[in-house]
GROMACS .gro file of C-alpha atoms in nm:
model
  319
    1MET     CA    1   0.000   0.000   0.000
    2GLU     CA    2   0.121   0.351  -0.079
    3TYR     CA    3   0.043   0.654   0.139
    4LYS     CA    4   0.198   0.998   0.096
    5LYS     CA    5   0.464   0.852  -0.134
    6LYS     CA    6   0.560   0.593   0.125
    7CYS     CA    7   0.513   0.222   0.072
    8PHE     CA    8   0.388  -0.007   0.346
    9LYS     CA    9   0.365  -0.385   0.342
   10MET     CA   10   0.010  -0.499   0.410
   11SER     CA   11   0.145  -0.785   0.622
   12GLU     CA   12   0.321  -0.538   0.851
   13LEU     CA   13   0.015  -0.317   0.882
   14LEU     CA   14  -0.202  -0.619   0.961
   15GLU     CA   15   0.041  -0.737   1.227
   16ARG     CA   16   0.046  -0.396   1.395
   17TYR     CA   17  -0.332  -0.368   1.379
   18GLU     CA   18  -0.415  -0.715   1.510
   19ASN     CA   19  -0.133  -0.764   1.759
   20ARG     CA   20  -0.133  -0.431   1.938
   21LEU     CA   21  -0.292  -0.583   2.250
   22GLU     CA   22  -0.161  -0.937   2.205
   23GLY     CA   23   0.029  -0.914   2.533
   24VAL     CA   24  -0.291  -0.828   2.718
   25PHE     CA   25  -0.555  -1.026   2.528
   26ALA     CA   26  -0.376  -1.311   2.355
   27CYS     CA   27  -0.545  -1.417   2.031
   28ASN     CA   28  -0.267  -1.606   1.855
   29ILE     CA   29  -0.274  -1.901   2.093
   30ASP     CA   30  -0.096  -2.223   2.007
   31THR     CA   31  -0.311  -2.478   1.830
   32PRO     CA   32  -0.229  -2.832   1.717
   33LYS     CA   33  -0.056  -2.838   1.381
   34SER     CA   34  -0.165  -3.191   1.291
   35ALA     CA   35  -0.364  -3.233   0.969
   36ILE     CA   36  -0.743  -3.267   0.993
   37GLU     CA   37  -0.953  -3.469   0.754
   38THR     CA   38  -1.170  -3.263   0.524
   39PHE     CA   39  -1.489  -3.466   0.497
   40SER     CA   40  -1.701  -3.515   0.184
   41TYR     CA   41  -2.039  -3.686   0.155
   42SER     CA   42  -2.260  -3.622  -0.146
   43ALA     CA   43  -2.630  -3.702  -0.122
   44ASP     CA   44  -2.807  -3.868  -0.412
   45ALA     CA   45  -3.156  -3.840  -0.265
   46TYR     CA   46  -3.348  -3.632  -0.011
   47PRO     CA   47  -3.639  -3.710   0.220
   48SER     CA   48  -3.973  -3.568   0.113
   49PRO     CA   49  -4.274  -3.465   0.323
   50ALA     CA   50  -4.598  -3.655   0.280
   51VAL     CA   51  -4.793  -3.329   0.281
   52LYS     CA   52  -4.675  -3.036   0.071
   53SER     CA   53  -4.728  -2.670   0.160
   54ALA     CA   54  -4.761  -2.368  -0.070
   55ARG     CA   55  -4.624  -2.144   0.203
   56SER     CA   56  -4.468  -2.323   0.498
   57GLU     CA   57  -4.482  -2.176   0.847
   58VAL     CA   58  -4.176  -2.149   1.071
   59LEU     CA   59  -4.207  -2.111   1.448
   60ILE     CA   60  -3.929  -1.902   1.603
   61PRO     CA   61  -3.926  -1.915   1.984
   62ALA     CA   62  -3.772  -1.609   2.152
   63PHE     CA   63  -3.637  -1.698   2.496
   64PRO     CA   64  -3.505  -1.454   2.757
   65GLY     CA   65  -3.161  -1.368   2.616
   66THR     CA   66  -3.241  -1.454   2.254
   67ASN     CA   67  -3.124  -1.172   2.025
   68CYS     CA   68  -3.145  -1.307   1.669
   69GLU     CA   69  -3.518  -1.365   1.629
   70TYR     CA   70  -3.574  -1.070   1.393
   71ASP     CA   71  -3.276  -1.155   1.171
   72SER     CA   72  -3.404  -1.511   1.156
   73ALA     CA   73  -3.761  -1.406   1.076
   74LYS     CA   74  -3.641  -1.179   0.796
   75ALA     CA   75  -3.432  -1.458   0.642
   76VAL     CA   76  -3.732  -1.692   0.662
   77GLU     CA   77  -3.971  -1.439   0.507
   78ASP     CA   78  -3.722  -1.348   0.232
   79ALA     CA   79  -3.706  -1.717   0.140
   80GLY     CA   80  -4.084  -1.731   0.098
   81ALA     CA   81  -4.202  -1.887   0.424
   82LYS     CA   82  -4.417  -1.738   0.699
   83ALA     CA   83  -4.226  -1.661   1.018
   84LYS     CA   84  -4.405  -1.654   1.352
   85ILE     CA   85  -4.205  -1.532   1.653
   86ILE     CA   86  -4.339  -1.661   1.984
   87VAL     CA   87  -4.205  -1.491   2.295
   88ILE     CA   88  -4.148  -1.737   2.579
   89ASN     CA   89  -4.253  -1.565   2.902
   90ASN     CA   90  -4.069  -1.684   3.212
   91LEU     CA   91  -4.161  -1.406   3.455
   92THR     CA   92  -4.408  -1.626   3.640
   93ALA     CA   93  -4.506  -1.991   3.656
   94ASP     CA   94  -4.834  -1.896   3.487
   95GLY     CA   95  -4.642  -1.716   3.211
   96ILE     CA   96  -4.435  -2.027   3.142
   97SER     CA   97  -4.747  -2.246   3.139
   98ARG     CA   98  -4.923  -2.015   2.892
   99SER     CA   99  -4.612  -2.003   2.670
  100ILE     CA  100  -4.593  -2.382   2.665
  101GLU     CA  101  -4.961  -2.411   2.580
  102LYS     CA  102  -4.937  -2.154   2.299
  103PHE     CA  103  -4.621  -2.296   2.144
  104ALA     CA  104  -4.755  -2.653   2.152
  105LYS     CA  105  -5.080  -2.538   1.989
  106GLU     CA  106  -4.903  -2.341   1.715
  107LEU     CA  107  -4.671  -2.633   1.649
  108GLU     CA  108  -4.964  -2.853   1.550
  109SER     CA  109  -4.991  -2.673   1.216
  110ALA     CA  110  -4.636  -2.539   1.160
  111GLN     CA  111  -4.390  -2.712   0.927
  112MET     CA  112  -4.064  -2.596   1.082
  113ILE     CA  113  -3.902  -2.488   1.408
  114PHE     CA  114  -3.610  -2.251   1.403
  115ILE     CA  115  -3.426  -2.183   1.732
  116PRO     CA  116  -3.234  -1.856   1.690
  117GLY     CA  117  -2.910  -1.742   1.848
  118GLY     CA  118  -2.849  -1.536   2.157
  119PHE     CA  119  -2.760  -1.599   2.519
  120SER     CA  120  -3.056  -1.771   2.683
  121GLY     CA  121  -3.034  -1.752   3.060
  122ALA     CA  122  -2.732  -1.526   3.006
  123ASP     CA  123  -2.524  -1.843   2.954
  124GLU     CA  124  -2.452  -1.836   3.327
  125PRO     CA  125  -2.364  -2.056   3.500
  126ASP     CA  126  -2.283  -2.313   3.231
  127GLY     CA  127  -2.612  -2.201   3.090
  128SER     CA  128  -2.590  -2.219   2.711
  129GLY     CA  129  -2.925  -2.354   2.600
  130LYS     CA  130  -3.030  -2.465   2.950
  131PHE     CA  131  -3.365  -2.287   2.960
  132ILE     CA  132  -3.434  -2.376   2.598
  133THR     CA  133  -3.378  -2.745   2.664
  134ALA     CA  134  -3.596  -2.738   2.975
  135PHE     CA  135  -3.873  -2.583   2.766
  136PHE     CA  136  -3.849  -2.842   2.489
  137ARG     CA  137  -3.839  -3.129   2.738
  138ASN     CA  138  -4.182  -3.033   2.866
  139ALA     CA  139  -4.416  -3.323   2.788
  140ALA     CA  140  -4.653  -3.120   2.569
  141ILE     CA  141  -4.373  -2.963   2.365
  142LYS     CA  142  -4.178  -3.288   2.335
  143GLU     CA  143  -4.489  -3.464   2.205
  144GLN     CA  144  -4.546  -3.205   1.934
  145VAL     CA  145  -4.177  -3.196   1.833
  146THR     CA  146  -4.180  -3.574   1.802
  147ASN     CA  147  -4.498  -3.555   1.597
  148LEU     CA  148  -4.345  -3.288   1.371
  149LEU     CA  149  -4.028  -3.486   1.302
  150GLU     CA  150  -4.149  -3.845   1.302
  151ARG     CA  151  -4.504  -3.823   1.167
  152ARG     CA  152  -4.530  -3.498   0.970
  153ASP     CA  153  -4.182  -3.498   0.812
  154GLY     CA  154  -4.112  -3.147   0.938
  155LEU     CA  155  -3.781  -2.966   0.969
  156MET     CA  156  -3.593  -2.815   1.261
  157CYS     CA  157  -3.284  -2.597   1.283
  158GLY     CA  158  -3.084  -2.417   1.548
  159ILE     CA  159  -2.805  -2.163   1.507
  160CYS     CA  160  -2.551  -2.070   1.777
  161ASN     CA  161  -2.753  -2.076   2.101
  162GLY     CA  162  -3.009  -2.282   1.911
  163PHE     CA  163  -2.738  -2.529   1.809
  164GLN     CA  164  -2.631  -2.559   2.172
  165ALA     CA  165  -2.990  -2.646   2.263
  166LEU     CA  166  -3.024  -2.906   1.984
  167ILE     CA  167  -2.703  -3.073   2.103
  168LYS     CA  168  -2.816  -3.085   2.466
  169LEU     CA  169  -3.157  -3.216   2.364
  170GLY     CA  170  -3.000  -3.492   2.156
  171LEU     CA  171  -3.187  -3.376   1.843
  172VAL     CA  172  -2.848  -3.358   1.680
  173PRO     CA  173  -2.696  -3.596   1.613
  174PHE     CA  174  -2.961  -3.849   1.724
  175GLY     CA  175  -3.276  -3.704   1.565
  176LYS     CA  176  -3.497  -3.712   1.874
  177ILE     CA  177  -3.521  -3.561   2.219
  178THR     CA  178  -3.330  -3.795   2.444
  179ASP     CA  179  -3.132  -3.799   2.765
  180THR     CA  180  -2.768  -3.704   2.716
  181ASP     CA  181  -2.470  -3.798   2.932
  182GLU     CA  182  -2.095  -3.753   2.955
  183ASN     CA  183  -2.051  -3.968   2.644
  184SER     CA  184  -2.272  -3.745   2.428
  185PRO     CA  185  -2.126  -3.476   2.201
  186THR     CA  186  -2.135  -3.124   2.338
  187LEU     CA  187  -2.040  -2.765   2.274
  188THR     CA  188  -1.808  -2.614   2.530
  189TYR     CA  189  -1.597  -2.304   2.591
  190ASN     CA  190  -1.375  -2.175   2.312
  191THR     CA  191  -1.013  -2.270   2.368
  192ILE     CA  192  -0.923  -1.901   2.364
  193GLY     CA  193  -1.122  -1.867   2.687
  194ARG     CA  194  -1.357  -1.592   2.573
  195HIS     CA  195  -1.611  -1.479   2.319
  196GLN     CA  196  -1.519  -1.481   1.950
  197SER     CA  197  -1.685  -1.245   1.701
  198ARG     CA  198  -1.556  -1.250   1.345
  199LEU     CA  199  -1.609  -1.376   0.992
  200VAL     CA  200  -1.501  -1.733   0.920
  201ARG     CA  201  -1.497  -1.963   0.617
  202THR     CA  202  -1.699  -2.285   0.621
  203ARG     CA  203  -1.707  -2.567   0.370
  204VAL     CA  204  -2.006  -2.790   0.295
  205ALA     CA  205  -1.888  -3.136   0.396
  206SER     CA  206  -2.226  -3.303   0.331
  207ASN     CA  207  -2.538  -3.185   0.151
  208LYS     CA  208  -2.749  -3.469   0.290
  209SER     CA  209  -2.975  -3.230   0.481
  210PRO     CA  210  -3.281  -3.076   0.311
  211TRP     CA  211  -3.149  -2.750   0.460
  212LEU     CA  212  -2.845  -2.783   0.230
  213ALA     CA  213  -3.015  -2.920  -0.081
  214LYS     CA  214  -2.916  -2.614  -0.287
  215THR     CA  215  -2.545  -2.655  -0.209
  216ASN     CA  216  -2.273  -2.881  -0.343
  217VAL     CA  217  -2.013  -3.059  -0.136
  218GLY     CA  218  -1.702  -2.844  -0.140
  219ASP     CA  219  -1.887  -2.513  -0.162
  220ILE     CA  220  -1.733  -2.254   0.070
  221TYR     CA  221  -1.935  -1.986   0.249
  222THR     CA  222  -1.823  -1.697   0.465
  223VAL     CA  223  -2.029  -1.664   0.781
  224PRO     CA  224  -2.028  -1.438   1.089
  225ILE     CA  225  -1.980  -1.608   1.425
  226SER     CA  226  -2.049  -1.471   1.774
  227HIS     CA  227  -2.014  -1.714   2.062
  228GLY     CA  228  -1.818  -1.807   2.372
  229GLU     CA  229  -1.915  -2.175   2.381
  230GLY     CA  230  -1.881  -2.306   2.028
  231ARG     CA  231  -1.616  -2.575   2.059
  232PHE     CA  232  -1.760  -2.904   1.934
  233ILE     CA  233  -1.621  -3.210   2.108
  234ALA     CA  234  -1.725  -3.574   2.080
  235ASP     CA  235  -1.590  -3.924   2.105
  236GLU     CA  236  -1.361  -4.014   1.815
  237ALA     CA  237  -1.572  -4.319   1.727
  238LEU     CA  238  -1.890  -4.110   1.715
  239ILE     CA  239  -1.728  -3.851   1.488
  240ARG     CA  240  -1.624  -4.128   1.250
  241GLU     CA  241  -1.980  -4.261   1.254
  242LEU     CA  242  -2.121  -3.914   1.182
  243ALA     CA  243  -1.879  -3.866   0.893
  244LYS     CA  244  -1.968  -4.206   0.746
  245ASN     CA  245  -2.339  -4.124   0.767
  246GLY     CA  246  -2.300  -3.777   0.615
  247GLN     CA  247  -2.403  -3.601   0.937
  248ILE     CA  248  -2.103  -3.367   0.951
  249ALA     CA  249  -2.255  -3.088   0.749
  250THR     CA  250  -1.997  -2.809   0.759
  251GLN     CA  251  -1.636  -2.754   0.866
  252TYR     CA  252  -1.423  -2.448   0.932
  253VAL     CA  253  -1.161  -2.420   0.658
  254ASP     CA  254  -0.852  -2.216   0.572
  255LEU     CA  255  -0.790  -2.005   0.263
  256ASP     CA  256  -0.714  -2.318   0.063
  257GLY     CA  257  -1.043  -2.483   0.162
  258PHE     CA  258  -0.900  -2.740   0.401
  259ALA     CA  259  -1.025  -2.815   0.753
  260THR     CA  260  -0.786  -2.677   1.011
  261ASN     CA  261  -0.712  -2.628   1.380
  262ASP     CA  262  -0.563  -2.283   1.317
  263ILE     CA  263  -0.749  -2.042   1.547
  264HIS     CA  264  -0.755  -1.779   1.272
  265PHE     CA  265  -0.993  -2.007   1.080
  266ASN     CA  266  -1.129  -2.247   1.345
  267PRO     CA  267  -1.223  -1.987   1.609
  268ASN     CA  268  -1.317  -2.224   1.889
  269ASN     CA  269  -1.085  -2.519   1.815
  270SER     CA  270  -1.371  -2.759   1.741
  271MET     CA  271  -1.268  -3.120   1.691
  272TYR     CA  272  -1.220  -3.194   1.321
  273ALA     CA  273  -1.311  -2.827   1.263
  274ILE     CA  274  -1.679  -2.921   1.285
  275GLU     CA  275  -1.912  -2.621   1.252
  276GLY     CA  276  -2.246  -2.793   1.189
  277ILE     CA  277  -2.403  -3.139   1.216
  278THR     CA  278  -2.738  -3.299   1.138
  279SER     CA  279  -2.971  -3.573   1.255
  280PRO     CA  280  -2.938  -3.913   1.082
  281ASP     CA  281  -3.193  -3.820   0.814
  282GLY     CA  282  -3.068  -3.463   0.784
  283ARG     CA  283  -3.398  -3.297   0.872
  284VAL     CA  284  -3.262  -3.149   1.196
  285PHE     CA  285  -2.966  -2.917   1.138
  286GLY     CA  286  -2.752  -2.733   1.390
  287LYS     CA  287  -2.462  -2.495   1.326
  288MET     CA  288  -2.266  -2.223   1.506
  289GLY     CA  289  -2.228  -1.965   1.228
  290HIS     CA  290  -2.504  -1.706   1.183
  291SER     CA  291  -2.619  -1.792   0.832
  292GLU     CA  292  -2.936  -1.592   0.893
  293ARG     CA  293  -2.734  -1.269   0.894
  294ILE     CA  294  -2.752  -1.211   0.521
  295GLY     CA  295  -2.876  -0.926   0.304
  296SER     CA  296  -2.773  -0.673   0.045
  297ASN     CA  297  -2.485  -0.435   0.121
  298LEU     CA  298  -2.353  -0.640   0.412
  299TYR     CA  299  -1.983  -0.733   0.451
  300LYS     CA  300  -1.892  -0.528   0.143
  301ASN     CA  301  -1.523  -0.510   0.235
  302VAL     CA  302  -1.483  -0.888   0.277
  303ILE     CA  303  -1.503  -1.096  -0.039
  304GLY     CA  304  -1.696  -1.419  -0.008
  305GLU     CA  305  -2.024  -1.601  -0.068
  306TYR     CA  306  -2.251  -1.551   0.236
  307ASP     CA  307  -2.587  -1.703   0.141
  308ILE     CA  308  -2.577  -2.077   0.203
  309LYS     CA  309  -2.938  -2.085   0.076
  310MET     CA  310  -3.051  -2.297   0.371
  311PHE     CA  311  -3.381  -2.112   0.412
  312ALA     CA  312  -3.460  -2.132   0.041
  313SER     CA  313  -3.377  -2.504   0.051
  314ALA     CA  314  -3.609  -2.558   0.349
  315VAL     CA  315  -3.895  -2.376   0.178
  316GLU     CA  316  -3.843  -2.574  -0.143
  317TYR     CA  317  -3.855  -2.900   0.057
  318PHE     CA  318  -4.227  -2.852   0.123
  319LYS     CA  319  -4.330  -2.759  -0.231
   0.00000   0.00000   0.00000
């Protein structure tokens, strides 16, 4: 770069800009340098709902601490579906009961559930998704979720805080609400020890999910992340099983498109750079990156493809 007839190396400027406070808030922490497998699983068929819908309806629960419900609703509406935000009231026992009753009733006719991002219960202590999971484990809600997924061929998705909830409910990777234990996969604190907010690159590792039907394996999308507990960890054998079954949907990748442990690309040091996974049939999808944060004139100074077309894919699934 040239400024006032002086030349500056971009690498030097970047180092000065990003490392000014490195001694106080370390970002360039050591990460394993071992190679990570970049997974690929191409689907040749997709599940199909028994009942089609001209305009599908998506329920978006807003819990105390949720902050992405409007972004999510806009993305849903832009894709051609009807978004219905339902505020979950936890001020009183009666408020919770009425919220449960309303959500269960609305779910009888909806085609999709989308759990948006945020910080339910303020993520404290060890609270990521805690209140959300308690809500969905209620007998009335659990019954309707089971009916949606197992009898009505519906779809479900969770991003960031929503992904944390899906993991703790067992909906990913198992496809149903189940009890989880110390052997189940989880999302825990970023290795860096604090919140990460930045743009990252993700690669489609499997397009098995109806949410990813408009993508090809190998496609790379830039996505904003904002989380403190996004590190995916699981038993090695389970990860291998998920990869074999095409349930590892997306991975964090470097500039060459390869999965990596480098914190500059894998912001939370997730095992095998896993950013998103699905249920066995792909109809439940959870991911950390905020793919709902799309729109014209966003991220203009960072080159990349941002629209993973997951909402358009979900809408098309029901037509």
